[in-house]
mmCIF file of C-alpha atoms and ligand atoms in Angstrom:
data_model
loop_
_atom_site.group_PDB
_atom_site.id
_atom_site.type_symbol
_atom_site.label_atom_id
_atom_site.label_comp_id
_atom_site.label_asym_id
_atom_site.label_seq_id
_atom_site.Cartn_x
_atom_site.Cartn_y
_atom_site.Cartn_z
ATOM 1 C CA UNK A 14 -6.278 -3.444 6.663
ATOM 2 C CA UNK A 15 -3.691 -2.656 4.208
ATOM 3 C CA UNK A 16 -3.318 -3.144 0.574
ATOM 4 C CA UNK A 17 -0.333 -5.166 -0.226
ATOM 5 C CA UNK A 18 -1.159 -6.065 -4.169
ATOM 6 C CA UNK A 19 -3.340 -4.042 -6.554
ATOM 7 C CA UNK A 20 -2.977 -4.629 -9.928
ATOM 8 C CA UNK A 21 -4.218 -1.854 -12.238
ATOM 9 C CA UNK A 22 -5.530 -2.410 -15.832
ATOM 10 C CA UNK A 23 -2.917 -5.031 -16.325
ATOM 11 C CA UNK A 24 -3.168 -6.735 -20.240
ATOM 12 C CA UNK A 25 -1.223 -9.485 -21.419
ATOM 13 C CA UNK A 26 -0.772 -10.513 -24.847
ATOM 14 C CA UNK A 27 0.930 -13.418 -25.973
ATOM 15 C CA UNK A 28 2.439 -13.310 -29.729
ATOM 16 C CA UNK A 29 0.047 -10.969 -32.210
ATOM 17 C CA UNK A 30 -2.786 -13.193 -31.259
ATOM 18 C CA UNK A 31 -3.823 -14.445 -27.410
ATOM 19 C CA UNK A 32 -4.840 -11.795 -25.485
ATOM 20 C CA UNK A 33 -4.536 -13.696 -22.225
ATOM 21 C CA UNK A 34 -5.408 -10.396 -20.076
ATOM 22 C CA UNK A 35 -7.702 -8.095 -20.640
ATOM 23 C CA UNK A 36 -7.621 -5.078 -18.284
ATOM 24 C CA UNK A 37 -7.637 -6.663 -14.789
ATOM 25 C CA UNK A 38 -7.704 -4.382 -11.675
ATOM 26 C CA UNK A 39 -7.739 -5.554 -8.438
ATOM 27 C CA UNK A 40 -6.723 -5.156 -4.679
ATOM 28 C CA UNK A 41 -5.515 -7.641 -2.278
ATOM 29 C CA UNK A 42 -5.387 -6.844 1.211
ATOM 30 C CA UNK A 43 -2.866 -8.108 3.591
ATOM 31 C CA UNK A 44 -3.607 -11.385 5.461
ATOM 32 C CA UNK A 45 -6.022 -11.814 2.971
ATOM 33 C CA UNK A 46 -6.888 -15.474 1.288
ATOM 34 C CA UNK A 47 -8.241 -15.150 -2.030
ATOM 35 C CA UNK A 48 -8.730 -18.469 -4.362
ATOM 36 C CA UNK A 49 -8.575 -17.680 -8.145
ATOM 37 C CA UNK A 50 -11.127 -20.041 -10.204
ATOM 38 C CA UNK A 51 -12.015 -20.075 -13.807
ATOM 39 C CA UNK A 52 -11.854 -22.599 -16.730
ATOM 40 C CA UNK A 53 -8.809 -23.995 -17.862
ATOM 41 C CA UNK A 54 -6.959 -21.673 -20.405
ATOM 42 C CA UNK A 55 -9.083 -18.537 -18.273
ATOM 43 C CA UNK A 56 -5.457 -16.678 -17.757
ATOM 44 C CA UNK A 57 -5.561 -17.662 -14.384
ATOM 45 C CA UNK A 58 -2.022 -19.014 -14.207
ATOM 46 C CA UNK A 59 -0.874 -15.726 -16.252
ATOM 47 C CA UNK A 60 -2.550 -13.482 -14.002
ATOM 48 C CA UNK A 61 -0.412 -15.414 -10.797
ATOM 49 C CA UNK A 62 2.919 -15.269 -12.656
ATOM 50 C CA UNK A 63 2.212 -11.458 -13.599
ATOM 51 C CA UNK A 64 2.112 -10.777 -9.632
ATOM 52 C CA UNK A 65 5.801 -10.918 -9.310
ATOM 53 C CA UNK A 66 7.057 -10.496 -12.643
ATOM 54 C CA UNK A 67 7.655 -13.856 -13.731
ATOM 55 C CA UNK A 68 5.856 -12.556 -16.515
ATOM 56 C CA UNK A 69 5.759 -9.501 -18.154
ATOM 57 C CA UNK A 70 2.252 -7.916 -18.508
ATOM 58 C CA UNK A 71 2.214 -6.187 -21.970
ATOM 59 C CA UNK A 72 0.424 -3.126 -19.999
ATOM 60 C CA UNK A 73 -0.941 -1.910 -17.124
ATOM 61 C CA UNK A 74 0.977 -1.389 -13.220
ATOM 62 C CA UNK A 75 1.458 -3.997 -9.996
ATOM 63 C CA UNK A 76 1.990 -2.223 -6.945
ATOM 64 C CA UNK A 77 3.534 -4.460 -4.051
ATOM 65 C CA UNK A 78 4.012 -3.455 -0.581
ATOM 66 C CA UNK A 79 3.799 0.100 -1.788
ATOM 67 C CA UNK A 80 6.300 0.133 -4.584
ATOM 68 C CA UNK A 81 5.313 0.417 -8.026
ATOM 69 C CA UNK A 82 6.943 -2.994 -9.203
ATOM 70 C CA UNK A 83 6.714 -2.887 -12.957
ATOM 71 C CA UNK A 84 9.631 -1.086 -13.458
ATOM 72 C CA UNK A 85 11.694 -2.782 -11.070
ATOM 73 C CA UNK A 86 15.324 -3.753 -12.252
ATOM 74 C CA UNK A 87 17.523 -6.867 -11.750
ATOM 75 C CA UNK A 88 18.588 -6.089 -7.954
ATOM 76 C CA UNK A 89 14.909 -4.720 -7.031
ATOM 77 C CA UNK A 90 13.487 -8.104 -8.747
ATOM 78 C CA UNK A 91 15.769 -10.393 -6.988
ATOM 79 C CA UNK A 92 14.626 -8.753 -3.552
ATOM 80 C CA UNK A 93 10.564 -8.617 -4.428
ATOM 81 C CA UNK A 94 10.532 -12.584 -5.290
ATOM 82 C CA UNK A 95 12.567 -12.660 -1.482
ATOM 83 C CA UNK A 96 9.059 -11.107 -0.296
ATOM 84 C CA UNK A 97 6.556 -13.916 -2.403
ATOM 85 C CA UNK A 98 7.024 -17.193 -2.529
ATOM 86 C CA UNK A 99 5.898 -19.133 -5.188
ATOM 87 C CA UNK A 100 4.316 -23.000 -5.237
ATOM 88 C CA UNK A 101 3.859 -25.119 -8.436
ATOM 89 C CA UNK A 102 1.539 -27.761 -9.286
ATOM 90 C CA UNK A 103 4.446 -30.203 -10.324
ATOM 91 C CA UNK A 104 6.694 -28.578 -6.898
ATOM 92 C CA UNK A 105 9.920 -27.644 -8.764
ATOM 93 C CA UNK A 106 12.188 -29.538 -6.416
ATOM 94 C CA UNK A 107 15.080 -30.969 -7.552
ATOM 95 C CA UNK A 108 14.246 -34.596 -6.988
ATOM 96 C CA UNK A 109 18.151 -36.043 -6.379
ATOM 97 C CA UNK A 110 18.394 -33.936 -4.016
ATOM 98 C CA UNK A 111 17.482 -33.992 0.017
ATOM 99 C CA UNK A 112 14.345 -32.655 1.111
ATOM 100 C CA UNK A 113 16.884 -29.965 3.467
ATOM 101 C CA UNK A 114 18.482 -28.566 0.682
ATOM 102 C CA UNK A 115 15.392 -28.305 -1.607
ATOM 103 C CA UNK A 116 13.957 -25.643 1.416
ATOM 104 C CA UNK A 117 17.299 -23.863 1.864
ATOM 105 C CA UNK A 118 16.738 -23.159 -1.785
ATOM 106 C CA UNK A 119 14.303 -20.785 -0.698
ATOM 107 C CA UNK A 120 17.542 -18.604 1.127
ATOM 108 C CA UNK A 121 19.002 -18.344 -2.374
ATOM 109 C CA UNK A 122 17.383 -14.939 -2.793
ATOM 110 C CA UNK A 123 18.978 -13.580 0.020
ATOM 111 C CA UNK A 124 22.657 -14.713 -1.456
ATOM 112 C CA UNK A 125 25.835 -13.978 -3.441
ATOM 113 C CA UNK A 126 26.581 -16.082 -6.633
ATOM 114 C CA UNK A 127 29.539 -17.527 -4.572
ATOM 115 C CA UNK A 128 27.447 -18.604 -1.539
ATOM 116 C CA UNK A 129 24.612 -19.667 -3.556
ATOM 117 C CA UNK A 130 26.889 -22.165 -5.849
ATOM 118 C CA UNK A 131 28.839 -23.557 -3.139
ATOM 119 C CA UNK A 132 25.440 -23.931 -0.844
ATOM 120 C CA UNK A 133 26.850 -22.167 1.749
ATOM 121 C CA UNK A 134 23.993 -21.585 4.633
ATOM 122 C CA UNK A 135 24.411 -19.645 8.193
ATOM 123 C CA UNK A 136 22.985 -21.537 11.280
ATOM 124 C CA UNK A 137 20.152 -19.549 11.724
ATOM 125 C CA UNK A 138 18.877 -20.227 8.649
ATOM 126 C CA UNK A 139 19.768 -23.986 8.774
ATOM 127 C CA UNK A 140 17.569 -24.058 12.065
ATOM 128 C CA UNK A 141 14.970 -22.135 10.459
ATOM 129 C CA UNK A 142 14.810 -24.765 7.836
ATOM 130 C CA UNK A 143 14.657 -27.320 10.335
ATOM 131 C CA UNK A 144 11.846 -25.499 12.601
ATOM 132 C CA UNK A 145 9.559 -24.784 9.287
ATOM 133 C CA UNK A 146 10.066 -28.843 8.346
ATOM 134 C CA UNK A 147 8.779 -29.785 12.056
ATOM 135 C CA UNK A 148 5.354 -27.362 11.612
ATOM 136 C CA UNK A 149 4.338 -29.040 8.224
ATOM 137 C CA UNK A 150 4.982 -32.300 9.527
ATOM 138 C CA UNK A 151 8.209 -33.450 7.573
ATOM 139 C CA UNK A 152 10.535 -33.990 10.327
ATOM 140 C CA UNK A 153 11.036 -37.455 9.355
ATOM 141 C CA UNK A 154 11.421 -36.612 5.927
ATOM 142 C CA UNK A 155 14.582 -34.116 6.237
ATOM 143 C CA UNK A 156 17.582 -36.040 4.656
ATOM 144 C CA UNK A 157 15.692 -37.662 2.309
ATOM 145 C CA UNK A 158 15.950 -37.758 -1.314
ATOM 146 C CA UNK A 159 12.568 -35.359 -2.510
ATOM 147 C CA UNK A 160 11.974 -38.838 -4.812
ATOM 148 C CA UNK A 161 11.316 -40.911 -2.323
ATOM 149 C CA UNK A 162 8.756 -38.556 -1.470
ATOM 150 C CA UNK A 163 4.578 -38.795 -1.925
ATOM 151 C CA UNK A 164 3.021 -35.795 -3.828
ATOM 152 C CA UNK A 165 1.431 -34.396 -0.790
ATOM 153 C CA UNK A 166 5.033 -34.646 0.787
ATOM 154 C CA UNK A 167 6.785 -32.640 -1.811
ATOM 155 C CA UNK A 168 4.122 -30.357 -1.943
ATOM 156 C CA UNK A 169 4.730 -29.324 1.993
ATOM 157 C CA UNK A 170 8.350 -29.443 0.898
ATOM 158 C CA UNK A 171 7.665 -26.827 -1.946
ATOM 159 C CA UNK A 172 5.867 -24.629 1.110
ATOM 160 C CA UNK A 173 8.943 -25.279 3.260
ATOM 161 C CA UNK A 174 10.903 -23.590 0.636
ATOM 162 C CA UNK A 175 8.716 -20.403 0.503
ATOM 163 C CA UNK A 176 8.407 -20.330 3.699
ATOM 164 C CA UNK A 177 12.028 -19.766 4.450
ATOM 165 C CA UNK A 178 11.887 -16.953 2.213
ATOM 166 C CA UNK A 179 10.783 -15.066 4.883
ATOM 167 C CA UNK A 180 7.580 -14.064 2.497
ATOM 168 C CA UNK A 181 4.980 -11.411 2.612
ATOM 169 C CA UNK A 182 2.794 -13.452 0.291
ATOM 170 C CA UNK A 183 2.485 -17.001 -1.058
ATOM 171 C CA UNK A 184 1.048 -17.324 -4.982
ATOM 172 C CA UNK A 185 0.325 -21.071 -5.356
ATOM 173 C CA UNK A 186 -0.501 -22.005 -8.975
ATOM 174 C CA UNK A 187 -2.947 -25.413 -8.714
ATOM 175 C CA UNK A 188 -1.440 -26.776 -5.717
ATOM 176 C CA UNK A 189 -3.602 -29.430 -5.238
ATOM 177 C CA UNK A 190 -3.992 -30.124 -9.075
ATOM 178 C CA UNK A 191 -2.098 -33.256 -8.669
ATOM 179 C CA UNK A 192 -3.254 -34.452 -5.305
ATOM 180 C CA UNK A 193 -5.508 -37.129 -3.601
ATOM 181 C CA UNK A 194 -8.522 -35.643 -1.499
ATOM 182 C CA UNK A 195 -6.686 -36.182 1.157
ATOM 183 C CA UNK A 196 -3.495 -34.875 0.270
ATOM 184 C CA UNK A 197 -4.999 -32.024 -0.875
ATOM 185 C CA UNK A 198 -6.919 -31.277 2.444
ATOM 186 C CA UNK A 199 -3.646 -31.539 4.091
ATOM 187 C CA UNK A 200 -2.232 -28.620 1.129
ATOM 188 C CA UNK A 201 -4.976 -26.699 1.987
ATOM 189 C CA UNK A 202 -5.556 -26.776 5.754
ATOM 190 C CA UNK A 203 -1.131 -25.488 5.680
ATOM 191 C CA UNK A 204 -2.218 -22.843 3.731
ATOM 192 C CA UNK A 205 -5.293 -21.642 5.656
ATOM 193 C CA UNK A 206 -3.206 -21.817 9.035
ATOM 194 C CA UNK A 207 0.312 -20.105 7.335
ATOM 195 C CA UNK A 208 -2.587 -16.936 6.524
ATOM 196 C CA UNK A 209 -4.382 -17.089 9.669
ATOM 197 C CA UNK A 210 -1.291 -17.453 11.644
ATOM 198 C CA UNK A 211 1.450 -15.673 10.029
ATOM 199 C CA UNK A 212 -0.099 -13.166 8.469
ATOM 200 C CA UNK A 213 1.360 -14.186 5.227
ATOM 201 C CA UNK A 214 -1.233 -13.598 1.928
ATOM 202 C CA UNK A 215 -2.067 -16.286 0.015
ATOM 203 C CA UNK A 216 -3.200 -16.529 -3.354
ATOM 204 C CA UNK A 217 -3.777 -19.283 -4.751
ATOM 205 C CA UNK A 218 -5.269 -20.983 -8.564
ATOM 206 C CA UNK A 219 -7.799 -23.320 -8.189
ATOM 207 C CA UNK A 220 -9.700 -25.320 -10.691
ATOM 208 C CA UNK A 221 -11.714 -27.534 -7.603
ATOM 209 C CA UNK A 222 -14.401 -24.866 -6.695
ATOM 210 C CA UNK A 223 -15.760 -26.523 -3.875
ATOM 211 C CA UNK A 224 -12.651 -25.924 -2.174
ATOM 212 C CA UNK A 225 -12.123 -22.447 -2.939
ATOM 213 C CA UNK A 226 -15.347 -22.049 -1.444
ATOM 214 C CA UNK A 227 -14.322 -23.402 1.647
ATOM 215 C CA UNK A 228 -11.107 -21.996 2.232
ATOM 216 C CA UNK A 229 -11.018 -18.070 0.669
ATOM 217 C CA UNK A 230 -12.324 -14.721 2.261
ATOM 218 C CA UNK A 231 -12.726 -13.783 -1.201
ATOM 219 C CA UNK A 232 -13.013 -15.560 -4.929
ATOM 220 C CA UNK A 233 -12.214 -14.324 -8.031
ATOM 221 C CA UNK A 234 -13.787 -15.449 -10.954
ATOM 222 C CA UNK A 235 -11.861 -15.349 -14.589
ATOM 223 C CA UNK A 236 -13.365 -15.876 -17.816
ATOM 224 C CA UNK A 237 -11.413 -15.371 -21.299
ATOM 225 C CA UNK A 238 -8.619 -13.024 -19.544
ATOM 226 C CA UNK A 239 -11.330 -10.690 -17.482
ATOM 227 C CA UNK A 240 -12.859 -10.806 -14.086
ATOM 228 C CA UNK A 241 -16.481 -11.952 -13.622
ATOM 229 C CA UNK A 242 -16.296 -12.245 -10.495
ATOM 230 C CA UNK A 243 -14.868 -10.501 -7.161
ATOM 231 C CA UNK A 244 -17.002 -11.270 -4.041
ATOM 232 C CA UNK A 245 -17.273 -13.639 -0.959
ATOM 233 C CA UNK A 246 -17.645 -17.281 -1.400
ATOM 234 C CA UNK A 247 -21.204 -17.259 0.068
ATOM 235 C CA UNK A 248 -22.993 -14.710 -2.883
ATOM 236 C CA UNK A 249 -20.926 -17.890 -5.679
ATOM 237 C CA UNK A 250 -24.266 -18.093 -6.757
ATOM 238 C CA UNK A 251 -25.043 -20.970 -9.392
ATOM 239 C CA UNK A 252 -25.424 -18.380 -12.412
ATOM 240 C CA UNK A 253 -22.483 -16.771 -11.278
ATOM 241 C CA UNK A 254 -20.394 -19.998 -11.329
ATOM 242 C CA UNK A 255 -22.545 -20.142 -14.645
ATOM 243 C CA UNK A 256 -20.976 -17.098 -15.889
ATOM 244 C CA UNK A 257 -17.307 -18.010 -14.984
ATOM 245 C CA UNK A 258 -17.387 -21.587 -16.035
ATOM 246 C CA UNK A 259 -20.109 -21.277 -18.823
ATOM 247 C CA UNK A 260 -20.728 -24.728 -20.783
ATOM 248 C CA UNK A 261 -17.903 -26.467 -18.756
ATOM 249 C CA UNK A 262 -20.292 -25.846 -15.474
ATOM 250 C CA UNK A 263 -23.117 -27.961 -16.284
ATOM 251 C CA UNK A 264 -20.427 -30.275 -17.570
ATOM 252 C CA UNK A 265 -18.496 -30.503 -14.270
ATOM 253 C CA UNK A 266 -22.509 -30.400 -12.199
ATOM 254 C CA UNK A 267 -23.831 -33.032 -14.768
ATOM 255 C CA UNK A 268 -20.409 -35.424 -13.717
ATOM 256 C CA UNK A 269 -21.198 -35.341 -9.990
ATOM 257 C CA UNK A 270 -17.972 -34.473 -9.151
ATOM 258 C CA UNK A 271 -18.267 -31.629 -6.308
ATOM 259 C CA UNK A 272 -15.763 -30.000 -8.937
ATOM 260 C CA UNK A 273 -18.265 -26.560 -9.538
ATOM 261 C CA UNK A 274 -19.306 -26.706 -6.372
HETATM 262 N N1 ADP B 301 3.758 -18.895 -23.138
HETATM 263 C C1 ADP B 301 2.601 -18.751 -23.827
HETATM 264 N N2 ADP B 301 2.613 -18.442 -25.128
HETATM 265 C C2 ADP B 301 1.467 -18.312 -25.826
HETATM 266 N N3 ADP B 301 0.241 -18.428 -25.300
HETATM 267 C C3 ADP B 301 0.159 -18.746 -23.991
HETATM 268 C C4 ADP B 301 1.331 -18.926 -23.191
HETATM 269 N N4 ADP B 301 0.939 -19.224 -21.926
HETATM 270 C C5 ADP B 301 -0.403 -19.233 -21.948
HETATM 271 N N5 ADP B 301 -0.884 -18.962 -23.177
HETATM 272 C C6 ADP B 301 -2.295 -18.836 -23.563
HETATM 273 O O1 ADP B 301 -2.880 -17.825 -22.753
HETATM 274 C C7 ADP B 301 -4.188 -18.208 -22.331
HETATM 275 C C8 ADP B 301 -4.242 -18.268 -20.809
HETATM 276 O O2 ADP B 301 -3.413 -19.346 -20.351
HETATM 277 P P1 ADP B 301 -3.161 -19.643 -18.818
HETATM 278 O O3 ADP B 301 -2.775 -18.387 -18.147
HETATM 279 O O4 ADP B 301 -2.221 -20.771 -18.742
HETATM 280 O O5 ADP B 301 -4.619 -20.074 -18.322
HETATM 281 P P2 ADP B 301 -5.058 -21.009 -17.096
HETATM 282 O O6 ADP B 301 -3.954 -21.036 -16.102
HETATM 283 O O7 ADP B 301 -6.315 -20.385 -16.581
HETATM 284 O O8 ADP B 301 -5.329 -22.360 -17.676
HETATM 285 C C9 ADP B 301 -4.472 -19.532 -23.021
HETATM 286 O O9 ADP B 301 -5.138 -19.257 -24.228
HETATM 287 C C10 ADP B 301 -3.096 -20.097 -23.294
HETATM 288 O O10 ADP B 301 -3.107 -20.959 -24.402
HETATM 289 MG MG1 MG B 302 -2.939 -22.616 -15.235
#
């Protein structure tokens, strides 16, 4: 398979004194599902908005789809976040307005200033819109205000809006952070079949580790801005989750929350 994302000795440093990143190379390979895990304030959320440039790492290259991306300009930026969609913990939807024109959003990339302001959308992608609602369920939900919505609703509506992107890879930053169980399976189990049937990569932050062991081909562990960890779910041992979550592991085990796993 392909690499589509490889991040080479990417650093970040915030201000004189947070080194959030410390050297971090990795590969992703297309089609590839690969959960990101580590304690809170790890760099994991960093590391995601490093991928497309949301942030700027203060060193270190990301190559995407073959192009070296960090020194991509306006127009070449615009175009690369067409290509990966992001999703938020807290959705980023603009709650007054309908669940329709929160996805369409997602075509905004693809538009003039002029067409963008006066939300000015073709057909197709209209119908696209529409087909993408029906697959994750929210056909019901289409003119209504994103308020009126549950979590796990807005959540499929924040997919929607990647999804009509037309992306090569989805970065989800704690998706599920704010969801039920069973809310969250729902997250998860449009996530798993968007990879498996798309082809689209998805990478996603996770701070529940049980499910990242149940949904990746691959985890990544991050501790204090560096990798610990880069292997298959099944060789998580318990002294490796030891080494990613240190203290906060026995913490999470001693709660009996299925949190570490
Ligand atoms: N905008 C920022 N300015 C300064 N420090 C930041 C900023 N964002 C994150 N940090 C710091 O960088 C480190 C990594 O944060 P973050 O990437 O949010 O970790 P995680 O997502 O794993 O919780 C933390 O020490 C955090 O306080
Ligand atoms: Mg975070």
């Amino acid at each position: 398979m392909t690499t589509l994302l490889e991040l080479k000795h990417v650093s970040k440093q915030y201000g004189s004194d947070t080194k959030a990143l410390s050297d971090i190379s990795f590969a992703v390979k297309e089609g590839e599902f690969v959960s990101i895990i580590g304690p809170s304030g790890a760099g994991k959320s960093t590391l995601l908005r490093c991928m497309n440039r949301m942030i700027e790492a203060s060193s270190g290259a990301i190559i995407f789809d073959n192009a070296d991306i960090t020194a991509f300009r306006k127009r070449e930026l615009k175009k690369l976040r067409t290509s990966i969609g992001m999703i938020f913990q807290h959705y980023n939807l603009v709650n007054r307005l309908s669940v329709i024109e929160n996805v369409l959003h997602g075509r905004l990339g693809y538009k003039s200033m002029l067409a963008g302001v006066l939300g000015i959308y073709t057909e197709e992608e209209k119908k696209k819109a529409h087909a993408i609602l029906g697959v994750l369920g929210l056909q019901e939900q289409i003119y209504k205000r994103c308020d009126q919505l549950s979590g796990g609703q807005k959540q499929r509506v924040g997919i929607a809006r990647a999804l009509v992107q037309n992306p090569k890879m989805l970065l989800c930053d704690e998706p599920i952070a704010s969801l039920d169980p069973n809310a969250s399976k729902v997250i998860m189990d449009h996530l798993a079949h968007i990879c498996s049937t798309m082809g689209i990569t998805v990478v996603v932050n996770l701070h529940q580790v049980d499910v990242a062991l149940s949904y990746s081909n691959r985890i990544i562990g991050v501790n204090k801005g560096t990798i610990v960890y880069d292997g298959t779910p099944a060789g998580l041992t318990k002294d490796r989750l030891r080494g990613i979550y240190g203290a906060e592991y026995d913490e999470l085990e001693g709660s009996g929350g299925r949190n570490a796993g």
